[in-house]
Coordinates of C-alpha atoms and ligand atoms in Angstrom, one line a residue:
M114 CA 0.0 0.0 0.0
R115 CA 2.9 2.4 0.8
A116 CA 4.6 1.5 -2.5
L117 CA 1.6 2.2 -4.7
P118 CA 1.8 5.5 -6.7
D119 CA -0.2 8.4 -5.3
T120 CA -2.5 8.2 -8.4
D121 CA -3.7 4.8 -7.2
P122 CA -6.8 5.0 -4.9
R123 CA -5.5 2.0 -3.0
S124 CA -2.3 3.8 -2.0
L125 CA -1.8 4.8 1.6
T126 CA -1.6 8.4 0.5
V127 CA -5.0 8.3 -1.1
Q128 CA -6.4 6.3 1.7
A129 CA -5.3 9.0 4.1
N130 CA -6.6 11.7 1.8
I131 CA -10.1 10.1 1.8
H132 CA -10.2 10.5 5.6
C133 CA -9.0 14.1 5.2
S134 CA -11.7 14.9 2.6
F135 CA -14.6 13.6 4.6
C136 CA -13.3 15.3 7.8
N137 CA -12.0 18.6 6.7
G138 CA -14.7 19.7 4.4
G139 CA -13.4 18.3 1.1
Y140 CA -16.9 17.3 0.1
L141 CA -20.1 19.3 0.0
Q142 CA -23.4 17.8 1.1
A143 CA -25.5 16.7 -1.9
G144 CA -29.0 17.8 -2.5
V145 CA -29.0 20.9 -0.3
N146 CA -29.0 24.6 -1.1
G147 CA -25.7 26.4 -0.7
N148 CA -22.2 25.0 -0.2
I149 CA -22.4 23.1 3.0
P150 CA -19.4 21.0 3.8
L151 CA -19.9 17.3 4.7
Q152 CA -18.4 16.4 8.1
V153 CA -18.4 12.8 9.4
H154 CA -17.2 13.7 12.9
F155 CA -19.2 15.2 15.8
S156 CA -22.5 13.4 15.1
W157 CA -24.1 10.0 14.5
L158 CA -22.2 9.6 11.2
F159 CA -19.0 9.1 13.1
L160 CA -19.2 5.3 13.8
P161 CA -20.8 4.0 10.6
W162 CA -18.6 6.1 8.3
H163 CA -15.4 4.9 10.0
R164 CA -16.6 1.3 9.9
W165 CA -17.1 1.5 6.2
Y166 CA -13.7 3.1 5.8
L167 CA -12.0 0.3 7.7
Y168 CA -14.0 -2.3 5.8
F169 CA -12.6 -1.1 2.4
H170 CA -9.1 -0.4 3.8
E171 CA -8.9 -4.0 5.1
R172 CA -10.1 -5.4 1.8
I173 CA -7.6 -3.4 -0.1
L174 CA -4.8 -4.6 2.1
G175 CA -6.0 -8.2 1.8
S176 CA -6.2 -8.0 -2.0
L177 CA -2.7 -6.4 -2.2
I178 CA -1.1 -9.3 -0.3
G179 CA -3.4 -11.9 -1.9
D180 CA -5.0 -12.9 1.4
P181 CA -8.8 -12.4 1.4
G182 CA -8.9 -13.5 5.0
F183 CA -6.5 -10.7 6.1
S184 CA -7.7 -8.9 9.1
L185 CA -6.7 -5.5 10.6
L186 CA -5.5 -5.7 14.2
Y187 CA -7.3 -3.7 16.8
W188 CA -5.3 -1.7 19.4
N189 CA -7.1 -2.4 22.6
W190 CA -6.1 0.8 24.4
D191 CA -9.0 0.3 26.8
D192 CA -7.1 -2.6 28.4
Q193 CA -5.5 -1.5 31.7
V194 CA -4.5 -5.0 32.7
Y195 CA -2.4 -6.7 30.0
G196 CA -0.6 -3.8 28.5
G197 CA -3.1 -2.8 25.8
N198 CA -2.8 0.8 27.1
E199 CA 0.7 1.2 25.5
I200 CA 1.3 1.9 21.9
P201 CA 1.7 -1.6 20.5
E202 CA 5.3 -2.6 20.0
L203 CA 4.6 -3.9 16.5
F204 CA 4.0 -0.3 15.4
T205 CA 7.2 1.1 16.9
R206 CA 9.8 -0.8 14.9
V207 CA 11.7 1.7 12.9
N208 CA 12.0 0.9 9.2
T209 CA 8.9 -1.2 9.1
S210 CA 5.8 -0.3 7.2
L211 CA 3.8 0.1 10.4
Y212 CA 6.2 2.7 11.8
D213 CA 5.5 6.4 11.7
A214 CA 8.1 8.9 12.8
K215 CA 5.6 11.6 13.7
R216 CA 4.4 10.4 17.1
R217 CA 4.6 11.9 20.5
A218 CA 8.0 11.0 22.1
E219 CA 6.6 11.0 25.7
V220 CA 4.0 8.2 25.1
Q221 CA 6.3 5.6 23.6
P222 CA 6.0 2.2 25.4
P223 CA 6.1 1.4 28.2
T224 CA 4.4 4.7 29.0
I225 CA 0.6 4.3 29.5
V226 CA -1.4 6.2 27.0
P227 CA -3.9 8.4 28.9
L228 CA -7.5 8.6 28.0
A229 CA -8.0 11.9 29.8
A230 CA -6.5 15.2 28.9
T231 CA -6.1 16.3 32.5
T232 CA -3.5 13.6 33.0
L233 CA -0.3 15.3 33.9
P234 CA 3.1 13.9 32.8
N235 CA 4.3 12.9 36.2
M236 CA 1.2 11.3 37.6
S237 CA 1.6 7.8 39.1
A238 CA 0.7 4.9 36.9
S239 CA -2.0 3.9 39.3
I240 CA -3.8 7.2 39.0
V241 CA -3.5 7.1 35.2
T242 CA -4.8 3.6 35.1
N243 CA -7.8 4.5 37.4
Q244 CA -8.5 7.6 35.3
N245 CA -8.5 5.5 32.2
L246 CA -10.9 2.9 33.7
N247 CA -13.2 5.8 34.8
N248 CA -13.1 7.3 31.4
M249 CA -14.1 4.0 29.9
Y250 CA -16.8 3.6 32.5
Q251 CA -18.3 7.1 32.0
S252 CA -18.0 7.1 28.2
V253 CA -19.3 3.5 27.5
V254 CA -21.1 2.0 30.5
T255 CA -23.2 4.9 31.7
A256 CA -23.6 6.5 28.3
S257 CA -26.3 4.0 27.5
T258 CA -28.3 5.8 24.8
A259 CA -27.4 6.0 21.1
S260 CA -27.3 9.8 21.3
L261 CA -25.0 9.9 24.3
F262 CA -22.7 7.2 23.0
M263 CA -22.8 7.5 19.2
G264 CA -23.6 11.1 18.9
G265 CA -26.8 12.9 17.8
A266 CA -28.4 13.8 14.5
L267 CA -26.7 15.5 11.7
R268 CA -29.3 16.2 9.0
A269 CA -28.8 17.5 5.5
G270 CA -28.4 21.3 5.3
V271 CA -26.7 21.7 8.8
D272 CA -23.3 23.4 8.7
L273 CA -21.4 22.5 11.9
S274 CA -19.5 25.8 12.1
N275 CA -22.6 27.8 11.7
V276 CA -25.5 26.6 13.8
T277 CA -27.7 27.8 16.6
V278 CA -28.2 26.1 19.9
L279 CA -31.4 24.7 18.5
N280 CA -29.9 22.7 15.6
N281 CA -26.5 22.1 17.2
T282 CA -25.3 18.6 16.7
L283 CA -24.2 16.4 19.5
G284 CA -20.9 14.5 19.6
G285 CA -20.9 11.1 21.2
S286 CA -18.8 10.0 24.2
L287 CA -16.9 7.2 22.4
E288 CA -15.7 9.7 19.8
N289 CA -15.1 12.8 21.9
G290 CA -14.2 11.3 25.2
L291 CA -12.0 8.4 24.2
H292 CA -11.2 8.3 20.5
T293 CA -10.0 11.8 20.2
A294 CA -7.8 11.6 23.3
I295 CA -5.9 8.8 21.6
H296 CA -5.5 11.0 18.5
Y297 CA -4.1 13.8 20.7
Y298 CA -1.7 11.6 22.7
V299 CA -0.3 9.8 19.7
G300 CA 0.3 12.9 17.6
D301 CA 3.7 14.7 17.7
P302 CA 3.4 18.0 19.6
T303 CA 6.6 19.2 18.0
T304 CA 5.0 19.3 14.6
Q305 CA 2.4 21.8 13.4
L306 CA -1.1 20.4 14.3
L307 CA 0.1 17.3 16.2
Q308 CA 0.9 15.3 13.1
N309 CA 0.2 12.7 12.1
M310 CA -2.5 11.4 14.4
G311 CA -3.4 14.6 16.1
N312 CA -5.5 16.1 13.3
F313 CA -7.9 14.6 10.9
G314 CA -6.0 15.9 7.8
T315 CA -3.0 13.7 8.4
A316 CA -4.2 11.1 11.0
A317 CA -4.7 8.3 8.5
R318 CA -1.1 8.5 7.2
D319 CA -0.1 6.7 10.4
P320 CA -0.9 2.9 10.1
L321 CA -1.7 3.0 13.8
F322 CA -4.8 5.0 12.9
Y323 CA -6.5 1.9 11.4
S324 CA -5.8 -0.2 14.5
H325 CA -7.0 2.6 16.7
H326 CA -10.3 2.9 14.8
S327 CA -10.7 -0.9 14.8
N328 CA -10.8 -0.7 18.6
V329 CA -13.3 2.2 18.4
D330 CA -15.4 -0.1 16.1
R331 CA -15.0 -3.0 18.6
L332 CA -16.1 -0.8 21.5
W333 CA -19.2 0.2 19.5
E334 CA -20.1 -3.5 19.4
V335 CA -19.2 -4.1 23.1
W336 CA -21.5 -1.1 24.0
R337 CA -24.3 -2.6 21.9
L338 CA -24.1 -6.3 23.0
N339 CA -22.1 -6.7 26.2
M340 CA -23.2 -4.2 28.8
P341 CA -24.7 -5.3 32.2
D342 CA -28.1 -3.7 31.4
G343 CA -28.6 -5.8 28.3
E344 CA -28.6 -5.1 24.6
R345 CA -28.5 -1.5 23.5
A346 CA -29.9 0.0 20.4
D347 CA -28.3 2.1 17.6
H348 CA -30.2 5.0 16.1
T349 CA -33.1 4.0 13.9
D350 CA -33.9 7.4 12.4
P351 CA -34.3 7.2 8.6
D352 CA -32.0 10.2 8.2
F353 CA -29.3 8.1 9.9
L354 CA -30.0 4.8 8.1
N355 CA -30.2 6.3 4.6
A356 CA -27.1 8.4 4.8
E357 CA -24.7 7.5 2.0
F358 CA -21.0 7.8 1.3
V359 CA -18.6 6.7 -1.5
F360 CA -15.4 4.8 -1.1
Y361 CA -12.9 3.0 -3.3
D362 CA -13.0 -0.8 -3.1
E363 CA -10.1 -3.3 -3.5
N364 CA -10.4 -3.1 -7.3
A365 CA -10.0 0.7 -7.2
N366 CA -13.7 1.1 -8.2
M367 CA -15.8 3.7 -6.6
V368 CA -18.8 2.3 -4.7
R369 CA -21.7 3.9 -2.9
V370 CA -22.7 2.6 0.5
K371 CA -25.4 3.2 3.1
V372 CA -25.3 3.5 6.9
S373 CA -28.0 0.9 7.2
D374 CA -25.8 -1.7 5.5
V375 CA -22.9 -1.4 8.0
L376 CA -24.7 -1.8 11.3
D377 CA -24.3 -5.6 11.5
N378 CA -20.6 -6.5 11.7
Q379 CA -21.4 -10.2 10.9
K380 CA -22.7 -9.3 7.5
L381 CA -19.4 -7.6 6.8
G382 CA -17.5 -10.7 8.0
V383 CA -16.1 -8.9 11.0
Y384 CA -15.8 -10.7 14.3
Y385 CA -14.3 -9.5 17.6
K386 CA -13.2 -11.9 20.3
K387 CA -14.4 -11.0 23.8
G388 CA -11.8 -8.7 25.3
R389 CA -9.9 -10.3 28.2
S390 CA -10.1 -7.2 30.4
D391 CA -13.4 -5.5 29.2
H392 CA -15.0 -6.6 32.5
V393 CA -12.5 -4.5 34.4
W394 CA -13.7 -1.2 33.1
I395 CA -17.3 -2.4 32.7
N396 CA -17.4 -3.1 36.4
Y397 CA -15.3 -0.1 37.5
S398 CA -16.8 1.6 40.5
P399 CA -15.5 5.1 40.7
P400 CA -15.1 6.2 44.3
A401 CA -16.6 9.6 45.3
S402 CA -14.1 12.2 46.4
T403 CA -16.7 14.3 48.2
N404 CA -19.5 13.4 50.5
E405 CA -21.8 16.4 50.8
S406 CA -23.3 19.0 48.5
A407 CA -20.8 21.7 47.4
V408 CA -23.7 24.1 46.6
P409 CA -23.5 26.1 49.9
V410 CA -19.7 26.6 49.7
A411 CA -20.0 27.5 46.0
L412 CA -22.8 30.0 46.7
S413 CA -20.8 31.7 49.4
G414 CA -17.8 31.8 47.0
G415 CA -19.9 33.6 44.4
V416 CA -20.5 30.8 42.0
P417 CA -23.4 31.9 39.7
L418 CA -26.6 30.1 38.9
V419 CA -26.7 29.2 35.2
G420 CA -29.8 28.1 33.4
E421 CA -30.8 27.0 29.9
S422 CA -30.0 29.0 26.8
P423 CA -30.9 31.7 25.9
L424 CA -31.1 33.0 29.5
N425 CA -27.4 33.5 29.9
G426 CA -26.1 35.0 26.7
T427 CA -22.7 33.7 25.9
I428 CA -20.6 32.5 28.7
S429 CA -16.8 32.4 28.4
I430 CA -15.2 29.5 30.1
G431 CA -11.7 30.9 30.4
T432 CA -9.5 28.3 32.0
N433 CA -12.3 27.1 34.3
F434 CA -15.8 27.9 35.1
S435 CA -18.2 26.8 37.8
A436 CA -22.0 27.2 38.0
I437 CA -24.9 26.1 40.1
V438 CA -27.5 24.2 38.0
K439 CA -31.0 23.2 38.9
R440 CA -32.1 19.6 38.6
P441 CA -35.6 18.8 37.4
S442 CA -38.1 19.2 40.1
E443 CA -40.4 16.3 39.1
E444 CA -39.8 12.7 39.9
K445 CA -37.6 10.8 37.5
P446 CA -39.8 8.8 35.1
S447 CA -38.8 5.2 34.7
K448 CA -36.7 4.3 31.5
T449 CA -35.1 7.7 31.5
L450 CA -31.6 9.0 32.3
E451 CA -30.7 12.2 34.1
V452 CA -28.5 14.1 31.6
L453 CA -26.5 17.3 31.8
T454 CA -26.4 19.3 28.5
I455 CA -23.7 21.8 28.0
Q456 CA -25.5 23.9 25.4
G457 CA -24.0 25.6 22.4
V458 CA -20.3 24.8 23.1
Q459 CA -18.3 27.0 20.6
V460 CA -14.6 26.2 20.3
A461 CA -11.9 28.0 18.3
R462 CA -10.1 25.2 16.3
D463 CA -6.6 26.7 15.9
Q464 CA -5.2 24.2 18.4
F465 CA -6.1 21.1 20.4
V466 CA -8.4 21.7 23.3
A467 CA -10.3 19.7 25.8
L468 CA -13.3 20.7 27.9
V469 CA -13.5 18.6 31.1
A470 CA -16.7 18.4 33.2
F471 CA -17.1 17.7 36.9
V472 CA -20.0 17.7 39.3
N473 CA -19.7 18.8 43.0
I474 CA -16.2 20.1 42.6
P475 CA -16.4 23.9 42.5
W476 CA -13.3 25.6 41.0
A477 CA -12.0 22.4 39.6
T478 CA -8.7 22.9 37.7
E479 CA -6.7 21.0 35.1
N480 CA -5.0 19.3 38.0
T481 CA -8.2 17.8 39.3
T482 CA -8.0 14.0 38.7
T483 CA -10.6 12.3 36.6
D484 CA -10.7 9.0 38.5
S485 CA -13.6 9.8 40.8
A486 CA -17.4 9.7 40.6
E487 CA -17.3 13.5 40.3
Y488 CA -15.9 13.3 36.8
L489 CA -18.5 13.5 34.1
G490 CA -16.4 13.3 30.9
T491 CA -14.2 15.2 28.5
F492 CA -14.9 16.8 25.1
N493 CA -11.7 16.7 23.1
I494 CA -11.3 18.6 19.9
V495 CA -8.5 18.1 17.4
P496 CA -7.2 21.3 15.7
D497 CA -8.3 22.4 12.2
P498 CA -7.3 26.0 11.6
A499 CA -9.1 26.0 8.3
K500 CA -12.3 26.0 10.2
S501 CA -12.8 29.0 12.4
S502 CA -14.8 27.1 15.0
L503 CA -17.1 24.3 15.9
N504 CA -20.5 24.5 17.5
T505 CA -21.9 21.5 19.3
N506 CA -23.8 20.3 22.3
V507 CA -22.1 18.1 24.8
K508 CA -24.1 15.7 27.1
Y509 CA -23.3 13.5 30.0
E510 CA -25.3 11.1 32.0
I511 CA -25.2 12.4 35.5
G512 CA -27.6 10.3 37.5
D513 CA -25.1 7.5 38.2
N514 CA -22.5 10.1 39.4
L515 CA -25.1 11.8 41.8
K516 CA -26.1 8.5 43.2
R517 CA -22.5 7.5 43.9
I518 CA -21.8 10.8 45.7
G519 CA -25.1 10.7 47.6
L520 CA -26.7 13.8 46.0
E521 CA -29.9 12.2 44.6
K522 CA -32.1 14.4 46.8
E523 CA -30.5 17.8 46.1
A524 CA -32.4 20.4 44.1
E525 CA -29.3 21.9 42.5
V526 CA -25.7 20.8 41.9
V527 CA -22.4 22.5 41.1
I528 CA -21.0 21.9 37.6
S529 CA -17.5 22.8 36.8
L530 CA -15.9 23.0 33.3
V531 CA -12.1 23.0 32.8
V532 CA -10.3 24.0 29.6
T533 CA -7.1 22.1 29.2
G534 CA -4.6 21.0 26.5
S535 CA -4.3 24.7 25.3
N536 CA -5.8 28.0 26.1
A537 CA -8.1 28.0 23.1
T538 CA -11.3 30.1 23.5
V539 CA -14.3 28.1 24.6
T540 CA -17.8 29.6 25.2
I541 CA -21.1 28.0 26.0
Q542 CA -24.8 29.2 25.9
G543 CA -26.3 27.4 28.8
L544 CA -26.4 24.4 31.2
K545 CA -29.4 22.2 31.6
I546 CA -30.2 19.0 33.5
D547 CA -33.2 17.0 32.5
Y548 CA -34.5 13.5 31.9
E549 CA -34.0 11.9 28.6
D550 CA -35.6 8.7 27.2
Q551 CA -33.4 5.6 27.4
Ligands
C2O1142 CU1 -12.0 10.3 11.4 CU2 -10.2 9.1 14.4 O1 -11.0 10.1 13.0

């Protein structure tokens, strides 16, 4: 694949450019008025698009080596027991086709790859491990709805850099919490834009990209089939099922494919063995680091009450921001989740940035660890200076956290947001807690 000329759609260069085109506005949406870029991140398109992309990439590799049974390896970075949380040694052998020189020097094996942007370089391995387990737990186990986990609707005509709070898309926790952290930590910070893995334009030049995404794909399946609360459901909206993309197949022919045809891995001939250590994060029980409501101390410290958009205007987060947020006053209906929505997050995309959310820790900072029940999740955004900004909603299941801390009876809670990774500008339009259907 590396040896093929750049004019061949099966070459690694063109394979990487396909990712770049779908992710950085190389294509325009079909059948809508105006020039609206197509973007396969930050919404429900993320998982199915990348599954199709891996499917063709794997078939191309198999056909190039004459082995139709060839299978991509997945990098099980979620594994905190058997060493999956290091960059796989296979990819670090200089002068082999799996090697890429543009990777972060500080996370070479045996360094553990963090899944949380607040992880400081000199944290102990046990804190990093617990933070990773908690990130897995919060992003996969308690994110039980398709919207929370896969991301929300992106419908024809919506331009992600130019939306209102009402038609903002919603990025999912697998993408924005876990997947993007890996992109950030593997990319080389001494290059412009964290090349190769740290921005969507160059990420797929690194062969590790495909093994990273194979694990993302595997986790989608684990989320759907292997959670303690039983089988979970993908989106069923026709706008999701009927979305179409084009790819090159192993014969270098262009083919058109649909989201609805990629939802069943078995039909694609893709099987994942049960992960040896999945149960460790599935059953992770994050300890609470606080034991009473922080609302009184936050109130006396001047923390403001923040409500739903448009009541607040635009709130600038700075490096950190705390607010008191009301919980719904009515009883929680069964088959619902209690969910925090960070409304209308707007991020300048000139550099990597992460927005980290906590409950009951007023004035949290980038040094606040993410291994406890107070941690809600992280929204990581890779840089893309060609786009001025991204507008999105961010949601976290919060009921499980409140229960673990013992705050189920409280009428209001303290929410803290921390900006880390860079000092990029982040603003929001509101904070809202309500019940959402499961
Ligand atoms: Cu299209 Cu991991 O990104």
